[in-house]
Amino acid sequence: MKNQLRYGKLKYISFIVLDLLCLIAANIIASRLYVEMGRLRYSYRVHRSIVVYMLVIDLFVTLAFNTLNRVLRRRTVKEIVESAKHVALSFVLLATVLFTTKLGADYSRVTVYLAYLIYFVLLVGLHIAWKWLLMKCLKHNDCPTALLMTTDKFLQEGIDTLTKSGVDVKTVFLLKALNRESVDAIRMVQSEDEATADICWNMLDRVYIYGLDHQMIPYKLNKACGEMGIKIDIVDFEYKVLELKTIPNKDPKYGALSFLESKRDIPFPIRRVYWITETEANLHRGFHAHKQNCQLLFCPYGKIDIILDDGSSEKKTVTLDGPGKGLLLMPGLWREMVWQQSGSVLCVLASEYYDEAEYIRNYDEFIAYKTEKRCLDEAARSEV
Ligand code: T46
């Protein structure tokens, strides 16, 4: 509820007010109907104290049970289910109050049953209508609005990439955020709950994940987006040359120290480390691609060319020639390593444990795999 209020204060309050108005209207209609049913002795005046109880209980249910959770982005079936829960809870609480006080003697049960029934119908109908109106009136953007989830390292690049492709990044969800409140006037959220509330109440269209291992999509956010019908898109770069932090010593006889940290400098948790040594110049290795494994390659000593092939565009070569340079490789790239200098050392940090089944070692299979993946991605994009 705190998040709802923080990210969509007025919209959230408007639903609370709407609910209370619906409840008053439902009671007026119910008491009129009761009179028309021939029970002329009954009047709204008698019913008034019950209505006050109903309003207080309704407010309590809304706040205590969070029944307006993500109301703005609930689909119709979910709306019906949640409204039914809200009305049922309110009814049970009212019944408990009436049972335990002498008020129970003065009220007409039929009016209360009728009022809650009418309230339920009004609640569903008006929630749907109010949502539609809010969406129509408050959404002025021509380009899609988005929440970007990334790490510190890829933040600016992620924003630039999305902006260039016509997406308006409204919010950033930074993993391992450094307690920043905003980036270039873009809102910043720091937890899955805040991210979900922001997407809902600020009516964002999409979620983009940039530069993160696919398996790091947070479970709760993923589930909430599914329920709100919001697509999570992974914006992939296939490879990236990184500058690794290196601390040189003033006195060269003490050498230099380089380091990197999992999830901060590279977007995946490290599950495996391996290195290739005792090499001759002009050694060729590799000739495979990975289906899941993300890697960081670096050459702390010597010089090694890494030739990359995505199966459709021109091959690219990245030369690793010192401790301060790393090559981040996402899955789905065919690679060949060529040792330019004997004794060069290749070190690899990997996101997965060793599993021969996730290697593609045949080039034709690789091309077929990439073609199929491209088709699936395009189909998924056109579904939205
Ligand atoms: C990569 C490049 C840069 C294991 O048993 N466990 C391991 O963790 C690894 C990496 C390899 N192996 C076995 C599998 C083969 O029987 O070691 C043997 C040599 O492996 P491979 O021919 O795959 O080596 P490279 O140099 O072609 O490739 C290696 C990595 O396998 C690969 O992931 O990206 O380095």
JSON list of N, CA and C in Angstrom, two decimals, residues 246-289:
[
{"chain": "A", "resi": 246, "resn": "THR", "atom": "N", "xyz": [42.01, -1.60, -12.91]},
{"chain": "A", "resi": 246, "resn": "THR", "atom": "CA", "xyz": [43.40, -1.99, -12.67]},
{"chain": "A", "resi": 246, "resn": "THR", "atom": "C", "xyz": [44.07, -0.91, -11.82]},
{"chain": "A", "resi": 247, "resn": "ILE", "atom": "N", "xyz": [44.71, -1.35, -10.76]},
{"chain": "A", "resi": 247, "resn": "ILE", "atom": "CA", "xyz": [45.41, -0.38, -9.91]},
{"chain": "A", "resi": 247, "resn": "ILE", "atom": "C", "xyz": [46.91, -0.55, -10.14]},
{"chain": "A", "resi": 248, "resn": "PRO", "atom": "N", "xyz": [47.49, 0.39, -10.84]},
{"chain": "A", "resi": 248, "resn": "PRO", "atom": "CA", "xyz": [48.93, 0.25, -11.08]},
{"chain": "A", "resi": 248, "resn": "PRO", "atom": "C", "xyz": [49.71, 0.70, -9.84]},
{"chain": "A", "resi": 249, "resn": "ASN", "atom": "N", "xyz": [50.91, 0.27, -9.72]},
{"chain": "A", "resi": 249, "resn": "ASN", "atom": "CA", "xyz": [51.73, 0.73, -8.61]},
{"chain": "A", "resi": 249, "resn": "ASN", "atom": "C", "xyz": [52.69, 1.80, -9.09]},
{"chain": "A", "resi": 250, "resn": "LYS", "atom": "N", "xyz": [52.92, 2.80, -8.22]},
{"chain": "A", "resi": 250, "resn": "LYS", "atom": "CA", "xyz": [53.86, 3.86, -8.63]},
{"chain": "A", "resi": 250, "resn": "LYS", "atom": "C", "xyz": [55.21, 3.25, -8.94]},
{"chain": "A", "resi": 251, "resn": "ASP", "atom": "N", "xyz": [55.58, 2.31, -8.13]},
{"chain": "A", "resi": 251, "resn": "ASP", "atom": "CA", "xyz": [56.86, 1.63, -8.35]},
{"chain": "A", "resi": 251, "resn": "ASP", "atom": "C", "xyz": [56.58, 0.35, -9.14]},
{"chain": "A", "resi": 252, "resn": "PRO", "atom": "N", "xyz": [57.00, 0.28, -10.43]},
{"chain": "A", "resi": 252, "resn": "PRO", "atom": "CA", "xyz": [56.62, -0.87, -11.27]},
{"chain": "A", "resi": 252, "resn": "PRO", "atom": "C", "xyz": [57.09, -2.21, -10.72]},
{"chain": "A", "resi": 253, "resn": "LYS", "atom": "N", "xyz": [58.08, -2.18, -9.82]},
{"chain": "A", "resi": 253, "resn": "LYS", "atom": "CA", "xyz": [58.54, -3.48, -9.33]},
{"chain": "A", "resi": 253, "resn": "LYS", "atom": "C", "xyz": [57.47, -4.20, -8.49]},
{"chain": "A", "resi": 254, "resn": "TYR", "atom": "N", "xyz": [56.41, -3.43, -8.07]},
{"chain": "A", "resi": 254, "resn": "TYR", "atom": "CA", "xyz": [55.32, -4.06, -7.31]},
{"chain": "A", "resi": 254, "resn": "TYR", "atom": "C", "xyz": [54.18, -4.54, -8.21]},
{"chain": "A", "resi": 255, "resn": "GLY", "atom": "N", "xyz": [54.31, -4.31, -9.51]},
{"chain": "A", "resi": 255, "resn": "GLY", "atom": "CA", "xyz": [53.31, -4.81, -10.45]},
{"chain": "A", "resi": 255, "resn": "GLY", "atom": "C", "xyz": [51.99, -4.05, -10.38]},
{"chain": "A", "resi": 256, "resn": "ALA", "atom": "N", "xyz": [50.94, -4.62, -10.99]},
{"chain": "A", "resi": 256, "resn": "ALA", "atom": "CA", "xyz": [49.62, -3.98, -11.00]},
{"chain": "A", "resi": 256, "resn": "ALA", "atom": "C", "xyz": [48.58, -4.98, -10.52]},
{"chain": "A", "resi": 257, "resn": "LEU", "atom": "N", "xyz": [47.47, -4.46, -10.00]},
{"chain": "A", "resi": 257, "resn": "LEU", "atom": "CA", "xyz": [46.42, -5.36, -9.53]},
{"chain": "A", "resi": 257, "resn": "LEU", "atom": "C", "xyz": [45.12, -5.03, -10.27]},
{"chain": "A", "resi": 258, "resn": "SER", "atom": "N", "xyz": [44.51, -6.05, -10.87]},
{"chain": "A", "resi": 258, "resn": "SER", "atom": "CA", "xyz": [43.22, -5.84, -11.55]},
{"chain": "A", "resi": 258, "resn": "SER", "atom": "C", "xyz": [42.16, -6.65, -10.82]},
{"chain": "A", "resi": 259, "resn": "PHE", "atom": "N", "xyz": [40.93, -6.19, -10.90]},
{"chain": "A", "resi": 259, "resn": "PHE", "atom": "CA", "xyz": [39.87, -6.96, -10.23]},
{"chain": "A", "resi": 259, "resn": "PHE", "atom": "C", "xyz": [38.51, -6.69, -10.88]},
{"chain": "A", "resi": 260, "resn": "LEU", "atom": "N", "xyz": [37.59, -7.60, -10.64]},
{"chain": "A", "resi": 260, "resn": "LEU", "atom": "CA", "xyz": [36.20, -7.35, -11.02]},
{"chain": "A", "resi": 260, "resn": "LEU", "atom": "C", "xyz": [35.29, -8.09, -10.06]},
{"chain": "A", "resi": 261, "resn": "GLU", "atom": "N", "xyz": [34.06, -7.61, -9.95]},
{"chain": "A", "resi": 261, "resn": "GLU", "atom": "CA", "xyz": [33.14, -8.19, -8.98]},
{"chain": "A", "resi": 261, "resn": "GLU", "atom": "C", "xyz": [31.89, -8.72, -9.68]},
{"chain": "A", "resi": 262, "resn": "SER", "atom": "N", "xyz": [31.47, -9.91, -9.25]},
{"chain": "A", "resi": 262, "resn": "SER", "atom": "CA", "xyz": [30.28, -10.55, -9.82]},
{"chain": "A", "resi": 262, "resn": "SER", "atom": "C", "xyz": [29.08, -9.63, -9.61]},
{"chain": "A", "resi": 263, "resn": "LYS", "atom": "N", "xyz": [28.23, -9.55, -10.62]},
{"chain": "A", "resi": 263, "resn": "LYS", "atom": "CA", "xyz": [26.98, -8.76, -10.62]},
{"chain": "A", "resi": 263, "resn": "LYS", "atom": "C", "xyz": [27.22, -7.25, -10.64]},
{"chain": "A", "resi": 264, "resn": "ARG", "atom": "N", "xyz": [28.39, -6.77, -10.19]},
{"chain": "A", "resi": 264, "resn": "ARG", "atom": "CA", "xyz": [28.63, -5.32, -10.26]},
{"chain": "A", "resi": 264, "resn": "ARG", "atom": "C", "xyz": [29.30, -4.99, -11.57]},
{"chain": "A", "resi": 265, "resn": "ASP", "atom": "N", "xyz": [30.38, -5.70, -11.87]},
{"chain": "A", "resi": 265, "resn": "ASP", "atom": "CA", "xyz": [31.11, -5.41, -13.10]},
{"chain": "A", "resi": 265, "resn": "ASP", "atom": "C", "xyz": [30.66, -6.31, -14.24]},
{"chain": "A", "resi": 266, "resn": "ILE", "atom": "N", "xyz": [30.18, -7.50, -13.87]},
{"chain": "A", "resi": 266, "resn": "ILE", "atom": "CA", "xyz": [29.66, -8.38, -14.91]},
{"chain": "A", "resi": 266, "resn": "ILE", "atom": "C", "xyz": [28.24, -8.79, -14.51]},
{"chain": "A", "resi": 267, "resn": "PRO", "atom": "N", "xyz": [27.37, -8.98, -15.49]},
{"chain": "A", "resi": 267, "resn": "PRO", "atom": "CA", "xyz": [25.96, -9.12, -15.15]},
{"chain": "A", "resi": 267, "resn": "PRO", "atom": "C", "xyz": [25.53, -10.53, -14.76]},
{"chain": "A", "resi": 268, "resn": "PHE", "atom": "N", "xyz": [26.43, -11.35, -14.27]},
{"chain": "A", "resi": 268, "resn": "PHE", "atom": "CA", "xyz": [25.99, -12.69, -13.89]},
{"chain": "A", "resi": 268, "resn": "PHE", "atom": "C", "xyz": [26.77, -13.17, -12.67]},
{"chain": "A", "resi": 269, "resn": "PRO", "atom": "N", "xyz": [26.17, -14.11, -11.94]},
{"chain": "A", "resi": 269, "resn": "PRO", "atom": "CA", "xyz": [26.92, -14.70, -10.82]},
{"chain": "A", "resi": 269, "resn": "PRO", "atom": "C", "xyz": [27.95, -15.69, -11.38]},
{"chain": "A", "resi": 270, "resn": "ILE", "atom": "N", "xyz": [29.13, -15.72, -10.82]},
{"chain": "A", "resi": 270, "resn": "ILE", "atom": "CA", "xyz": [30.18, -16.59, -11.39]},
{"chain": "A", "resi": 270, "resn": "ILE", "atom": "C", "xyz": [30.05, -18.00, -10.79]},
{"chain": "A", "resi": 271, "resn": "ARG", "atom": "N", "xyz": [29.87, -19.00, -11.68]},
{"chain": "A", "resi": 271, "resn": "ARG", "atom": "CA", "xyz": [29.75, -20.38, -11.19]},
{"chain": "A", "resi": 271, "resn": "ARG", "atom": "C", "xyz": [31.00, -21.20, -11.49]},
{"chain": "A", "resi": 272, "resn": "ARG", "atom": "N", "xyz": [31.80, -20.70, -12.42]},
{"chain": "A", "resi": 272, "resn": "ARG", "atom": "CA", "xyz": [32.95, -21.51, -12.85]},
{"chain": "A", "resi": 272, "resn": "ARG", "atom": "C", "xyz": [34.04, -20.58, -13.35]},
{"chain": "A", "resi": 273, "resn": "VAL", "atom": "N", "xyz": [35.29, -20.99, -13.09]},
{"chain": "A", "resi": 273, "resn": "VAL", "atom": "CA", "xyz": [36.44, -20.22, -13.59]},
{"chain": "A", "resi": 273, "resn": "VAL", "atom": "C", "xyz": [37.38, -21.22, -14.26]},
{"chain": "A", "resi": 274, "resn": "TYR", "atom": "N", "xyz": [37.86, -20.91, -15.44]},
{"chain": "A", "resi": 274, "resn": "TYR", "atom": "CA", "xyz": [38.88, -21.78, -16.04]},
{"chain": "A", "resi": 274, "resn": "TYR", "atom": "C", "xyz": [39.88, -20.95, -16.83]},
{"chain": "A", "resi": 275, "resn": "TRP", "atom": "N", "xyz": [41.04, -21.52, -17.09]},
{"chain": "A", "resi": 275, "resn": "TRP", "atom": "CA", "xyz": [42.09, -20.78, -17.77]},
{"chain": "A", "resi": 275, "resn": "TRP", "atom": "C", "xyz": [42.89, -21.72, -18.65]},
{"chain": "A", "resi": 276, "resn": "ILE", "atom": "N", "xyz": [43.40, -21.17, -19.75]},
{"chain": "A", "resi": 276, "resn": "ILE", "atom": "CA", "xyz": [44.14, -21.99, -20.73]},
{"chain": "A", "resi": 276, "resn": "ILE", "atom": "C", "xyz": [45.59, -21.49, -20.75]},
{"chain": "A", "resi": 277, "resn": "THR", "atom": "N", "xyz": [46.50, -22.38, -20.49]},
{"chain": "A", "resi": 277, "resn": "THR", "atom": "CA", "xyz": [47.92, -22.00, -20.36]},
{"chain": "A", "resi": 277, "resn": "THR", "atom": "C", "xyz": [48.80, -22.89, -21.26]},
{"chain": "A", "resi": 278, "resn": "GLU", "atom": "N", "xyz": [50.09, -22.71, -21.17]},
{"chain": "A", "resi": 278, "resn": "GLU", "atom": "CA", "xyz": [51.09, -23.49, -21.91]},
{"chain": "A", "resi": 278, "resn": "GLU", "atom": "C", "xyz": [50.77, -23.52, -23.39]},
{"chain": "A", "resi": 279, "resn": "THR", "atom": "N", "xyz": [50.58, -22.36, -23.95]},
{"chain": "A", "resi": 279, "resn": "THR", "atom": "CA", "xyz": [50.12, -22.29, -25.34]},
{"chain": "A", "resi": 279, "resn": "THR", "atom": "C", "xyz": [51.25, -21.87, -26.29]},
{"chain": "A", "resi": 280, "resn": "GLU", "atom": "N", "xyz": [51.08, -22.28, -27.53]},
{"chain": "A", "resi": 280, "resn": "GLU", "atom": "CA", "xyz": [52.03, -21.90, -28.59]},
{"chain": "A", "resi": 280, "resn": "GLU", "atom": "C", "xyz": [51.39, -20.77, -29.40]},
{"chain": "A", "resi": 281, "resn": "ALA", "atom": "N", "xyz": [52.23, -19.97, -30.08]},
{"chain": "A", "resi": 281, "resn": "ALA", "atom": "CA", "xyz": [51.68, -18.94, -30.97]},
{"chain": "A", "resi": 281, "resn": "ALA", "atom": "C", "xyz": [50.94, -19.65, -32.12]},
{"chain": "A", "resi": 282, "resn": "ASN", "atom": "N", "xyz": [49.92, -18.97, -32.64]},
{"chain": "A", "resi": 282, "resn": "ASN", "atom": "CA", "xyz": [49.09, -19.47, -33.74]},
{"chain": "A", "resi": 282, "resn": "ASN", "atom": "C", "xyz": [48.23, -20.70, -33.39]},
{"chain": "A", "resi": 283, "resn": "LEU", "atom": "N", "xyz": [48.04, -20.88, -32.11]},
{"chain": "A", "resi": 283, "resn": "LEU", "atom": "CA", "xyz": [47.13, -21.96, -31.68]},
{"chain": "A", "resi": 283, "resn": "LEU", "atom": "C", "xyz": [45.69, -21.50, -31.94]},
{"chain": "A", "resi": 284, "resn": "HIS", "atom": "N", "xyz": [44.86, -22.37, -32.48]},
{"chain": "A", "resi": 284, "resn": "HIS", "atom": "CA", "xyz": [43.44, -22.04, -32.72]},
{"chain": "A", "resi": 284, "resn": "HIS", "atom": "C", "xyz": [42.59, -22.95, -31.83]},
{"chain": "A", "resi": 285, "resn": "ARG", "atom": "N", "xyz": [41.72, -22.37, -31.04]},
{"chain": "A", "resi": 285, "resn": "ARG", "atom": "CA", "xyz": [40.80, -23.17, -30.22]},
{"chain": "A", "resi": 285, "resn": "ARG", "atom": "C", "xyz": [39.39, -22.60, -30.36]},
{"chain": "A", "resi": 286, "resn": "GLY", "atom": "N", "xyz": [38.46, -23.23, -29.68]},
{"chain": "A", "resi": 286, "resn": "GLY", "atom": "CA", "xyz": [37.09, -22.72, -29.70]},
{"chain": "A", "resi": 286, "resn": "GLY", "atom": "C", "xyz": [36.24, -23.48, -30.70]},
{"chain": "A", "resi": 287, "resn": "PHE", "atom": "N", "xyz": [35.75, -22.79, -31.73]},
{"chain": "A", "resi": 287, "resn": "PHE", "atom": "CA", "xyz": [34.87, -23.36, -32.76]},
{"chain": "A", "resi": 287, "resn": "PHE", "atom": "C", "xyz": [33.61, -23.95, -32.12]},
{"chain": "A", "resi": 288, "resn": "HIS", "atom": "N", "xyz": [32.97, -23.15, -31.33]},
{"chain": "A", "resi": 288, "resn": "HIS", "atom": "CA", "xyz": [31.69, -23.58, -30.73]},
{"chain": "A", "resi": 288, "resn": "HIS", "atom": "C", "xyz": [30.91, -22.34, -30.27]},
{"chain": "A", "resi": 289, "resn": "ALA", "atom": "N", "xyz": [29.66, -22.56, -29.88]},
{"chain": "A", "resi": 289, "resn": "ALA", "atom": "CA", "xyz": [28.84, -21.51, -29.26]},
{"chain": "A", "resi": 289, "resn": "ALA", "atom": "C", "xyz": [28.19, -22.11, -28.02]}
]
